[in-house]
Coordinates of N, CA and C and ligand atoms in Angstrom, one line a residue:
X1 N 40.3 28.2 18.4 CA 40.5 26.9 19.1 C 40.3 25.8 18.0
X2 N 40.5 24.6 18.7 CA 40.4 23.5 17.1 C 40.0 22.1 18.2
X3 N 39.3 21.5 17.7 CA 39.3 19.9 17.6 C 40.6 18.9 17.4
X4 N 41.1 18.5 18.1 CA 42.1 17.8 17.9 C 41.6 16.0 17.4
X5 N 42.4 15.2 16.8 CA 42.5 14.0 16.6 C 42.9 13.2 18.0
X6 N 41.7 12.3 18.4 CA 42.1 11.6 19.5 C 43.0 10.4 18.9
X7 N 44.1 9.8 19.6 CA 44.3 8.4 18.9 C 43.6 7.5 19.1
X8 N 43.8 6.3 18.7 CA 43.1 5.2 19.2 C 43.9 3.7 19.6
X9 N 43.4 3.2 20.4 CA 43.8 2.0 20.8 C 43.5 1.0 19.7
X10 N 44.9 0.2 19.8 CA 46.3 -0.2 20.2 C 47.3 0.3 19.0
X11 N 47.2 1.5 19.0 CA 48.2 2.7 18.3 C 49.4 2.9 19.6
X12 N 50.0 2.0 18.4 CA 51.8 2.0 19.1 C 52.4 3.4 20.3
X13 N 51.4 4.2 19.7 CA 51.6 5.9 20.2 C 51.6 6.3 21.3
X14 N 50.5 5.4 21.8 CA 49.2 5.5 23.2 C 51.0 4.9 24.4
X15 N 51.7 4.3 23.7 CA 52.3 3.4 24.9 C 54.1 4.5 25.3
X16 N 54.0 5.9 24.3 CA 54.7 6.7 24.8 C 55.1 7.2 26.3
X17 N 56.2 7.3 26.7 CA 56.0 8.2 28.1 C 56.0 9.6 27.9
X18 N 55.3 10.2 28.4 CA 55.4 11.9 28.2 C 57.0 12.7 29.2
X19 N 57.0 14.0 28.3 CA 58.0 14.4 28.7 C 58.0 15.3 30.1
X20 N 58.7 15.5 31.2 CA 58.1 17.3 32.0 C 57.9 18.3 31.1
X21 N 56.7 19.3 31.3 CA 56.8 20.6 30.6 C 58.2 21.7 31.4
X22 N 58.9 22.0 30.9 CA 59.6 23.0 31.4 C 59.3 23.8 31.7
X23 N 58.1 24.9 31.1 CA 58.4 26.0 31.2 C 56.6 25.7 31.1
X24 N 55.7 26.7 31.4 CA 54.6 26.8 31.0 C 54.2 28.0 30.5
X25 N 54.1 27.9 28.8 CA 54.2 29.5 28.0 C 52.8 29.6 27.3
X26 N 52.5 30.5 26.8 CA 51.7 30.8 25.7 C 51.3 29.7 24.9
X27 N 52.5 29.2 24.3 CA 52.0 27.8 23.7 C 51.4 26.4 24.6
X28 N 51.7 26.4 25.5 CA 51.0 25.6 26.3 C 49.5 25.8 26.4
X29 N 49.2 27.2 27.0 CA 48.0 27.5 27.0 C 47.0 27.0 26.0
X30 N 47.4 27.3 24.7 CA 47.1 27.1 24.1 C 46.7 25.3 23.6
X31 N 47.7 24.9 24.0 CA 47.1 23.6 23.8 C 46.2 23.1 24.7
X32 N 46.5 23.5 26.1 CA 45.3 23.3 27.0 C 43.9 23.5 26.4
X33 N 43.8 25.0 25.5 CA 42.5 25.5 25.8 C 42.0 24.1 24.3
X34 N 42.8 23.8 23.4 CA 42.4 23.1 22.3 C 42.0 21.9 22.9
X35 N 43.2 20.9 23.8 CA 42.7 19.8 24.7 C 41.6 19.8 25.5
X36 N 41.0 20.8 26.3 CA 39.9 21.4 26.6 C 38.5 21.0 25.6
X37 N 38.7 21.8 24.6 CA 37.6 21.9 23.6 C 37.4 20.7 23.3
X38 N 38.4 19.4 22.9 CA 38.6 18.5 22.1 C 37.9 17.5 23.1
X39 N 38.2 17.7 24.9 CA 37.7 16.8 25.4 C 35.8 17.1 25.4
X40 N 35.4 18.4 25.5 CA 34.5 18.5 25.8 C 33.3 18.2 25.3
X41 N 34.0 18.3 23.5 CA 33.5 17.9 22.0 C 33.7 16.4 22.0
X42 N 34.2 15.6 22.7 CA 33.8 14.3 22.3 C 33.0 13.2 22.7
X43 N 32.1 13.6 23.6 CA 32.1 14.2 25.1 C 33.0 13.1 26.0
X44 N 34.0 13.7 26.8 CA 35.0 12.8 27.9 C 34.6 14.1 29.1
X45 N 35.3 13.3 30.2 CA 35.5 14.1 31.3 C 37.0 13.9 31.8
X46 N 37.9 13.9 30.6 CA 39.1 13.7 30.8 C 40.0 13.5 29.5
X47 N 41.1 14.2 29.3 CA 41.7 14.1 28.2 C 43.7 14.0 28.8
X48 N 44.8 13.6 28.1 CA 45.7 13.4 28.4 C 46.2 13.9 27.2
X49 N 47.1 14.6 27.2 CA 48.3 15.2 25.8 C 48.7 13.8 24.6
X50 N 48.8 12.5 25.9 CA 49.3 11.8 24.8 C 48.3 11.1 23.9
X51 N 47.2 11.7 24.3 CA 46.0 10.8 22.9 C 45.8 11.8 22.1
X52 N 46.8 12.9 21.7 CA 46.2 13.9 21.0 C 47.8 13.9 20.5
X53 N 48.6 12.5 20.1 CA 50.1 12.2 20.4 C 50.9 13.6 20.4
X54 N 50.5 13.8 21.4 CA 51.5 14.8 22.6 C 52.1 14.5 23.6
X55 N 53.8 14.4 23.5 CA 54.0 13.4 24.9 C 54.7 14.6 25.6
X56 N 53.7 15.1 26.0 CA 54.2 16.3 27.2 C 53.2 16.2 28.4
X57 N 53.7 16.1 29.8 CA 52.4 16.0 31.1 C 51.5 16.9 31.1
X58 N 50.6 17.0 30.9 CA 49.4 17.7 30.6 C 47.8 16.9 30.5
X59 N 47.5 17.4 31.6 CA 45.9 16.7 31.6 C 45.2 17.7 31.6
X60 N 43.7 17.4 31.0 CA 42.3 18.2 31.7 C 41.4 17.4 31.8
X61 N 40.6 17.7 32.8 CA 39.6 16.9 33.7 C 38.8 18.2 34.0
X62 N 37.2 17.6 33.8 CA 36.7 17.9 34.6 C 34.6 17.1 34.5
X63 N 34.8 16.4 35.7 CA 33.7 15.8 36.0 C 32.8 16.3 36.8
X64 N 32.5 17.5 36.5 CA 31.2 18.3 36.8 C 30.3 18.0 35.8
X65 N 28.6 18.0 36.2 CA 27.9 17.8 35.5 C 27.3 19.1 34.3
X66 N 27.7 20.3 34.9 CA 27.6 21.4 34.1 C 28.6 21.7 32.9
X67 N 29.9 20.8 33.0 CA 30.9 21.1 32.6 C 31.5 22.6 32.7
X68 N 31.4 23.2 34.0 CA 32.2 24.1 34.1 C 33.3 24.3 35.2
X69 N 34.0 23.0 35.6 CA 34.8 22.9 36.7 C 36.1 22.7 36.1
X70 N 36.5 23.3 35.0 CA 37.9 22.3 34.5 C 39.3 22.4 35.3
X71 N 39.8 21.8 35.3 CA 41.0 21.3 36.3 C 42.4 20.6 35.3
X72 N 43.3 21.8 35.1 CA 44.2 21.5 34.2 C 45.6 21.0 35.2
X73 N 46.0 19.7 35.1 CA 47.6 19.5 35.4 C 48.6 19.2 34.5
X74 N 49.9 20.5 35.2 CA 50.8 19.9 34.5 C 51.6 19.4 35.3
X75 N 52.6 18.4 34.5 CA 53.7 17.8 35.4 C 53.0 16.7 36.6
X76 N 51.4 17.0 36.5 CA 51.1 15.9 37.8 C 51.8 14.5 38.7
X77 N 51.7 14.9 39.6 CA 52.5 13.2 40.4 C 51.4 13.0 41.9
X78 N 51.4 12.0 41.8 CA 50.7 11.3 42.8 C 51.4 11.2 43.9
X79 N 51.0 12.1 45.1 CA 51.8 12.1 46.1 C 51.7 10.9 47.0
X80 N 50.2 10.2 46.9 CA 49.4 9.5 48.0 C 48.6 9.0 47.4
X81 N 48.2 7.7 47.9 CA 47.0 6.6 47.2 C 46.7 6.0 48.8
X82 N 45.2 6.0 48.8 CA 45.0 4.9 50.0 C 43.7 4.3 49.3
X83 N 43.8 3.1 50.3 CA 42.6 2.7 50.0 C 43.0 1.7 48.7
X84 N 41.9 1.2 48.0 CA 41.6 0.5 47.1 C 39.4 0.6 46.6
X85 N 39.1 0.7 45.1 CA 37.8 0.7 44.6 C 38.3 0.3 43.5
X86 N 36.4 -0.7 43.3 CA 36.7 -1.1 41.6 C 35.6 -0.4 41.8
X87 N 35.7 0.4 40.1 CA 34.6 1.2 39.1 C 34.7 1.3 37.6
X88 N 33.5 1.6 37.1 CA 33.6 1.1 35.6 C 34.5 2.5 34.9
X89 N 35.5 2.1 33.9 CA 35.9 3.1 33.2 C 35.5 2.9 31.8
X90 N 36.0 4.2 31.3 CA 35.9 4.5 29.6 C 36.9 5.2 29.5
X91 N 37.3 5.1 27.9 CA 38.6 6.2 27.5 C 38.4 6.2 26.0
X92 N 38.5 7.5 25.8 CA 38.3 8.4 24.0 C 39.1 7.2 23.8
X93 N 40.2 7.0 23.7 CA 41.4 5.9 22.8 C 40.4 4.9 22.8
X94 N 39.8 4.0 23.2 CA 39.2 3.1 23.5 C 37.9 3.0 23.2
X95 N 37.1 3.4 22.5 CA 35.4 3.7 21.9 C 34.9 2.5 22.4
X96 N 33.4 2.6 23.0 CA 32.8 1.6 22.9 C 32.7 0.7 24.0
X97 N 33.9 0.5 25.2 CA 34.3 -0.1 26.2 C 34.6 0.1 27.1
X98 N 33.8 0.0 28.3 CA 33.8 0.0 29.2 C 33.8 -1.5 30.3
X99 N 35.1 -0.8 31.2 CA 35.1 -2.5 32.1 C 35.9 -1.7 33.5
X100 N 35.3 -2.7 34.4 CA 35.6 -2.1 35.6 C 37.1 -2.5 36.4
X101 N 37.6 -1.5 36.6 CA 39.4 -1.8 37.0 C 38.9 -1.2 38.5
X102 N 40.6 -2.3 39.7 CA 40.7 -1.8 40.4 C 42.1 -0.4 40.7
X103 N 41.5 1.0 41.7 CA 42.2 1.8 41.9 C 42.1 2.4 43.1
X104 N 42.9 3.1 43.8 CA 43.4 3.8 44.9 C 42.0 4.3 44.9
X105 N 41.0 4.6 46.4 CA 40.2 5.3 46.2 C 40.0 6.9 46.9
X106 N 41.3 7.2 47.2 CA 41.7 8.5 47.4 C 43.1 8.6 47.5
X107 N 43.2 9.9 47.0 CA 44.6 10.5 46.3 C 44.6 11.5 46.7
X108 N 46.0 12.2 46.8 CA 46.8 13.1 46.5 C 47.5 13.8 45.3
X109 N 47.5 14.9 44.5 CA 48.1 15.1 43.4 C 48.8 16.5 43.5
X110 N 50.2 16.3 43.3 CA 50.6 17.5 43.0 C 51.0 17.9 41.6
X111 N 50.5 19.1 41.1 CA 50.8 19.4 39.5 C 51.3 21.2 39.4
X112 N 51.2 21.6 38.3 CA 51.3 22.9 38.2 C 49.6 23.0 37.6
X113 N 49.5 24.7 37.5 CA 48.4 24.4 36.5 C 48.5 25.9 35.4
X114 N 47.7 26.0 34.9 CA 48.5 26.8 33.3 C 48.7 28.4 33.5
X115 N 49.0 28.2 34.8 CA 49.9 29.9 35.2 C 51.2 29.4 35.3
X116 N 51.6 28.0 35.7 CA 52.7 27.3 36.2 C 52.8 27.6 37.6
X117 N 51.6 27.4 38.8 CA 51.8 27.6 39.8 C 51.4 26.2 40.4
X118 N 52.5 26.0 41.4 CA 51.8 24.5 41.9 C 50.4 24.5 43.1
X119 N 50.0 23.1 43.0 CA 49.1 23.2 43.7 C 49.1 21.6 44.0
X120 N 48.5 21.6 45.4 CA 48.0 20.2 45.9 C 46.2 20.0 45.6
X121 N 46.2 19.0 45.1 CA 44.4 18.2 45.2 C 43.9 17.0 45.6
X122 N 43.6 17.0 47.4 CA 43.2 15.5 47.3 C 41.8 15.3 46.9
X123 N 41.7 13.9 46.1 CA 40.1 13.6 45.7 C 40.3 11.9 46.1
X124 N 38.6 12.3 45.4 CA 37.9 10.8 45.6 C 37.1 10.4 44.7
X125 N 36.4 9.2 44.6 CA 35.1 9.1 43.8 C 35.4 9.1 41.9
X126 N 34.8 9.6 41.7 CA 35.1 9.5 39.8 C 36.1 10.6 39.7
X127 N 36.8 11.4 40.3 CA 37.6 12.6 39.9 C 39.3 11.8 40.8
X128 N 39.1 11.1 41.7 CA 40.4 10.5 41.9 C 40.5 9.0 41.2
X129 N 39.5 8.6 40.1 CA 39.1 7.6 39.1 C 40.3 8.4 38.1
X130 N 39.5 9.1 37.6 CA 39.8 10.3 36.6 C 41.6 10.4 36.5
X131 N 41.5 11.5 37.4 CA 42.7 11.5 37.9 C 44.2 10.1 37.1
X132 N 43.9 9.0 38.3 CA 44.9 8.1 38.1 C 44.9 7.5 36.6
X133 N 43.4 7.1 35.8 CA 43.5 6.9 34.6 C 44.4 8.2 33.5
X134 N 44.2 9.3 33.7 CA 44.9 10.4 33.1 C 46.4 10.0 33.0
X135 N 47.0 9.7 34.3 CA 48.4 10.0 35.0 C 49.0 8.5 34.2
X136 N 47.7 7.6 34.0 CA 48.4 6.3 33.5 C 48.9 6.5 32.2
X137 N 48.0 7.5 31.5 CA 48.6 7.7 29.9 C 49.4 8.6 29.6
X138 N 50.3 9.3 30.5 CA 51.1 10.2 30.8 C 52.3 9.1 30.6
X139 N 52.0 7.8 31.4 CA 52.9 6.9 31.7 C 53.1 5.8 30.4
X140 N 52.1 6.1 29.8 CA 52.0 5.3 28.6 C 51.4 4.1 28.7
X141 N 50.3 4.1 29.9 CA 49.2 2.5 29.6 C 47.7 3.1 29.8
X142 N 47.4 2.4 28.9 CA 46.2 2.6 28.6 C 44.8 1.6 29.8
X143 N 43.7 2.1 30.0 CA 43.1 1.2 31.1 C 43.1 -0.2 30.9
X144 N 42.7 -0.3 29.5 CA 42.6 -2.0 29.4 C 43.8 -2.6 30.5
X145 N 45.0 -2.0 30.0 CA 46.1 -2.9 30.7 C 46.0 -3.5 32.0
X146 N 45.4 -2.6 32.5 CA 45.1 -3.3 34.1 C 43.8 -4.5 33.7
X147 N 43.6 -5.1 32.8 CA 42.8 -6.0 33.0 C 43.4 -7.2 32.2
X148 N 42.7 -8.7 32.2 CA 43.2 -9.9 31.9 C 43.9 -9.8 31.0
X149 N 44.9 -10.6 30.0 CA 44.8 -10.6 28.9 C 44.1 -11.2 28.4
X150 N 43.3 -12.1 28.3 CA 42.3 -12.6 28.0 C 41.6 -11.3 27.2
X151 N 40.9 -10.7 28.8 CA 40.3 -9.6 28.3 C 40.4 -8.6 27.5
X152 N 42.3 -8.5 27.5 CA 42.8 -7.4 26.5 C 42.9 -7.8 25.0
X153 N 42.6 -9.5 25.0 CA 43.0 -9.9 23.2 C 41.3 -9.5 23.0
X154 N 40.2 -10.2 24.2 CA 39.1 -9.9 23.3 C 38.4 -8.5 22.5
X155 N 38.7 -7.6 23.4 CA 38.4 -6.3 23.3 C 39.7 -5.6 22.2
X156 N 40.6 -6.3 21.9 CA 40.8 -5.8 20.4 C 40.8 -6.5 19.6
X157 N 39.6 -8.2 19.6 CA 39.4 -8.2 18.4 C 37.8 -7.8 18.3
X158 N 37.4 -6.8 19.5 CA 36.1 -6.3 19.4 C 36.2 -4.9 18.4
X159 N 37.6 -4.3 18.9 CA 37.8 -2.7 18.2 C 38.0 -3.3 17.0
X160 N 38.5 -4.5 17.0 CA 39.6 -4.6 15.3 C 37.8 -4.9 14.4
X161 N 36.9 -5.3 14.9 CA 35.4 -5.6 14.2 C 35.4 -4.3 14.3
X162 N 34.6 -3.5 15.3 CA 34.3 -2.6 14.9 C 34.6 -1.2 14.1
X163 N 36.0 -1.2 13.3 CA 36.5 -0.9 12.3 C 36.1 -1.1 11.2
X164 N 36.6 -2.9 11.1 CA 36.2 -3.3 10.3 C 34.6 -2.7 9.6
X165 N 33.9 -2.5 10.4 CA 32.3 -2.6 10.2 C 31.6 -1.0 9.9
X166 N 32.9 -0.1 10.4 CA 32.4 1.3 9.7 C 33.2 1.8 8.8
X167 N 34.3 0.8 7.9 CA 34.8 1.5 6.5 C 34.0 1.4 5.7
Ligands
K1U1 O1 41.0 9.5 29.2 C1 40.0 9.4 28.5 O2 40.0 8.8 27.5 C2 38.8 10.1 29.0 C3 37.9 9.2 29.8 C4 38.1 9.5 31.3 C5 37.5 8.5 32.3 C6 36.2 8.1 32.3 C7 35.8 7.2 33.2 C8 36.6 6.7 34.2 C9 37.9 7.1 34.1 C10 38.4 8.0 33.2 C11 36.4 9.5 29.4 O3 36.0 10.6 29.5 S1 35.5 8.3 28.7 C12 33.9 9.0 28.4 C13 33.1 9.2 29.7 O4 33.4 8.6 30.7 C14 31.9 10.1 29.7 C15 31.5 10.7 28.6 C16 30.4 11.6 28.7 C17 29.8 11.9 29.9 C18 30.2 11.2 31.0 C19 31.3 10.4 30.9
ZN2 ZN1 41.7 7.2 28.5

Protein backbone atom coordinates (compact mmCIF):
# COMPACT_ATOMS: atom_id res chain seq x y z
CA UNK A 1 0.00 0.00 0.00
CA UNK A 2 1.47 3.71 -0.12
CA UNK A 3 0.63 7.08 1.23
CA UNK A 4 -0.48 9.27 -1.40
CA UNK A 5 0.10 13.22 -1.75
CA UNK A 6 -2.99 15.10 -0.81
CA UNK A 7 -3.29 18.39 -2.92
CA UNK A 8 -3.81 21.51 -1.50
CA UNK A 9 -5.91 24.39 -1.76
CA UNK A 10 -6.10 26.74 -4.21
CA UNK A 11 -4.22 24.22 -6.58
CA UNK A 12 -5.74 24.83 -9.96
CA UNK A 13 -6.19 20.83 -9.72
CA UNK A 14 -8.72 20.70 -6.83
CA UNK A 15 -11.25 22.58 -9.49
CA UNK A 16 -11.13 19.36 -11.98
CA UNK A 17 -14.31 17.40 -12.76
CA UNK A 18 -13.76 13.78 -12.36
CA UNK A 19 -14.41 11.29 -14.98
CA UNK A 20 -17.19 7.92 -14.56
CA UNK A 21 -15.08 4.80 -13.72
CA UNK A 22 -16.01 2.43 -16.46
CA UNK A 23 -15.14 -0.51 -15.49
CA UNK A 24 -14.20 -1.42 -11.79
CA UNK A 25 -10.80 -3.62 -12.13
CA UNK A 26 -7.88 -4.59 -10.12
CA UNK A 27 -6.51 -1.29 -10.57
CA UNK A 28 -9.10 0.45 -9.05
CA UNK A 29 -9.02 -1.67 -6.01
CA UNK A 30 -6.10 -0.84 -5.68
CA UNK A 31 -6.29 2.70 -5.53
CA UNK A 32 -9.12 2.50 -3.21
CA UNK A 33 -7.15 0.36 -0.81
CA UNK A 34 -4.06 3.33 -1.15
CA UNK A 35 -6.91 6.21 -0.85
CA UNK A 36 -8.08 4.28 2.18
CA UNK A 37 -4.67 4.15 3.83
CA UNK A 38 -3.81 7.84 2.72
CA UNK A 39 -7.17 8.96 4.30
CA UNK A 40 -6.66 7.13 7.48
CA UNK A 41 -2.92 8.31 7.83
CA UNK A 42 -3.81 11.86 7.69
CA UNK A 43 -6.20 11.42 9.88
CA UNK A 44 -9.71 12.49 7.58
CA UNK A 45 -12.85 10.66 7.68
CA UNK A 46 -13.10 11.20 4.02
CA UNK A 47 -10.97 11.29 1.02
CA UNK A 48 -11.98 12.02 -2.84
CA UNK A 49 -9.69 10.73 -6.00
CA UNK A 50 -9.41 14.29 -6.91
CA UNK A 51 -7.14 15.44 -3.98
CA UNK A 52 -4.82 12.68 -4.67
CA UNK A 53 -5.20 14.50 -8.49
CA UNK A 54 -7.18 11.68 -9.70
CA UNK A 55 -10.07 12.72 -11.65
CA UNK A 56 -11.92 9.57 -11.55
CA UNK A 57 -15.50 9.16 -9.10
CA UNK A 58 -14.22 7.48 -6.34
CA UNK A 59 -14.66 8.29 -2.70
CA UNK A 60 -13.90 6.67 0.82
CA UNK A 61 -15.53 7.66 3.91
CA UNK A 62 -15.77 6.41 6.83
CA UNK A 63 -16.86 8.26 10.15
CA UNK A 64 -16.84 5.58 12.68
CA UNK A 65 -15.01 6.20 15.65
CA UNK A 66 -13.07 2.89 15.50
CA UNK A 67 -12.27 3.50 12.04
CA UNK A 68 -13.56 0.31 10.88
CA UNK A 69 -16.73 1.17 8.82
CA UNK A 70 -15.18 2.09 5.48
CA UNK A 71 -17.69 2.95 2.76
CA UNK A 72 -16.21 3.12 -0.73
CA UNK A 73 -18.24 4.97 -3.85
CA UNK A 74 -17.90 4.79 -7.12
CA UNK A 75 -19.59 6.77 -9.72
CA UNK A 76 -21.75 8.26 -6.65
CA UNK A 77 -24.92 10.52 -7.44
CA UNK A 78 -27.18 12.02 -5.12
CA UNK A 79 -30.56 10.75 -5.72
CA UNK A 80 -32.33 12.99 -2.82
CA UNK A 81 -31.50 15.92 -0.53
CA UNK A 82 -34.14 17.06 2.09
CA UNK A 83 -34.07 19.19 4.52
CA UNK A 84 -31.32 21.85 5.11
CA UNK A 85 -28.22 21.93 8.42
CA UNK A 86 -25.36 24.17 9.05
CA UNK A 87 -22.16 22.20 10.52
CA UNK A 88 -18.65 22.81 10.96
CA UNK A 89 -16.39 21.29 8.11
CA UNK A 90 -12.74 20.43 7.41
CA UNK A 91 -10.92 19.13 4.38
CA UNK A 92 -7.16 17.48 3.86
CA UNK A 93 -6.91 20.16 0.72
CA UNK A 94 -7.54 22.78 3.15
CA UNK A 95 -5.26 22.38 6.58
CA UNK A 96 -6.02 24.29 9.49
CA UNK A 97 -9.83 25.48 8.60
CA UNK A 98 -12.58 24.85 9.64
CA UNK A 99 -16.02 26.96 9.03
CA UNK A 100 -19.48 26.04 9.07
CA UNK A 101 -21.50 25.59 5.65
CA UNK A 102 -25.00 25.04 4.94
CA UNK A 103 -26.23 21.29 3.58
CA UNK A 104 -29.09 18.92 2.83
CA UNK A 105 -29.52 17.13 6.11
CA UNK A 106 -30.51 13.85 4.63
CA UNK A 107 -29.67 12.12 1.55
CA UNK A 108 -29.87 9.61 -0.78
CA UNK A 109 -26.75 8.15 -2.67
CA UNK A 110 -26.52 5.84 -5.31
CA UNK A 111 -22.80 4.48 -6.24
CA UNK A 112 -21.14 1.23 -7.07
CA UNK A 113 -18.77 -0.01 -4.65
CA UNK A 114 -15.28 -1.91 -5.39
CA UNK A 115 -16.92 -5.22 -6.62
CA UNK A 116 -18.77 -2.78 -9.11
CA UNK A 117 -22.12 -3.58 -7.58
CA UNK A 118 -24.65 -0.84 -7.00
CA UNK A 119 -26.02 0.11 -3.98
CA UNK A 120 -28.40 2.72 -2.34
CA UNK A 121 -27.42 4.68 1.14
CA UNK A 122 -29.65 6.94 2.86
CA UNK A 123 -27.80 9.05 5.73
CA UNK A 124 -27.68 11.83 7.96
CA UNK A 125 -25.70 13.64 10.47
CA UNK A 126 -21.74 13.88 9.79
CA UNK A 127 -21.88 10.89 7.15
CA UNK A 128 -24.60 12.69 4.83
CA UNK A 129 -22.13 16.00 5.80
CA UNK A 130 -19.35 13.71 4.50
CA UNK A 131 -20.95 12.34 1.84
CA UNK A 132 -22.12 15.74 -0.07
CA UNK A 133 -18.55 17.44 0.71
CA UNK A 134 -16.85 14.24 -1.10
CA UNK A 135 -19.39 14.46 -4.17
CA UNK A 136 -18.47 18.28 -4.28
CA UNK A 137 -14.83 17.49 -5.19
CA UNK A 138 -15.82 14.98 -7.58
CA UNK A 139 -17.47 18.08 -9.04
CA UNK A 140 -14.55 20.10 -8.59
CA UNK A 141 -15.38 22.68 -5.57
CA UNK A 142 -13.85 22.73 -2.80
CA UNK A 143 -16.00 23.65 0.78
CA UNK A 144 -14.66 27.05 1.11
CA UNK A 145 -16.73 27.82 -1.99
CA UNK A 146 -19.88 27.64 -0.49
CA UNK A 147 -18.78 30.41 1.77
CA UNK A 148 -18.39 34.44 1.37
CA UNK A 149 -15.87 35.68 -0.71
CA UNK A 150 -14.85 37.75 1.71
CA UNK A 151 -14.33 34.61 3.61
CA UNK A 152 -12.68 32.81 0.68
CA UNK A 153 -9.91 35.74 0.06
CA UNK A 154 -9.28 35.66 3.91
CA UNK A 155 -8.66 32.08 4.42
CA UNK A 156 -6.17 32.14 1.55
CA UNK A 157 -4.34 34.74 2.65
CA UNK A 158 -4.46 32.62 5.96
CA UNK A 159 -3.05 29.36 3.91
CA UNK A 160 -0.80 31.71 1.76
CA UNK A 161 0.84 32.76 5.74
CA UNK A 162 0.84 29.63 6.79
CA UNK A 163 3.16 28.38 4.05
CA UNK A 164 4.86 31.08 4.19
CA UNK A 165 5.76 30.31 7.89
CA UNK A 166 6.84 26.54 7.51
CA UNK A 167 9.49 26.90 4.58
O1 LIG B 1 -12.49 15.70 2.05
C1 LIG B 1 -11.69 15.80 2.94
O2 LIG B 1 -10.75 16.55 2.84
C2 LIG B 1 -11.85 15.00 4.21
C3 LIG B 1 -12.57 15.77 5.30
C4 LIG B 1 -14.01 15.29 5.33
C5 LIG B 1 -15.01 16.10 6.09
C6 LIG B 1 -14.83 16.48 7.41
C7 LIG B 1 -15.80 17.20 8.08
C8 LIG B 1 -16.95 17.55 7.44
C9 LIG B 1 -17.12 17.21 6.13
C10 LIG B 1 -16.17 16.47 5.45
C11 LIG B 1 -11.86 15.49 6.63
O3 LIG B 1 -11.74 14.38 7.03
S1 LIG B 1 -11.22 16.83 7.50
C12 LIG B 1 -10.56 16.09 8.99
C13 LIG B 1 -11.60 15.69 9.97
O4 LIG B 1 -12.73 16.14 9.87
C14 LIG B 1 -11.30 14.76 11.08
C15 LIG B 1 -10.02 14.34 11.31
C16 LIG B 1 -9.76 13.45 12.34
C17 LIG B 1 -10.77 12.98 13.14
C18 LIG B 1 -12.05 13.41 12.92
C19 LIG B 1 -12.32 14.29 11.88
ZN1 LIG C 1 -12.33 18.00 1.42
Amino acid sequence: MALLPIIKYPDPRLHKVAKPVAAVTENTRKLIRDMSETMYAAPGIGLAATQIDVHEQIVVIDVSETHDDLIVFINPVLLELEGTEESEEGCLSVPGIYETVTRANRIKVQAQNESGEIFQLEADGLLAVCIQHEIDHLHGKVFVEHLSHLKQTRIRAKLKKQRRETL
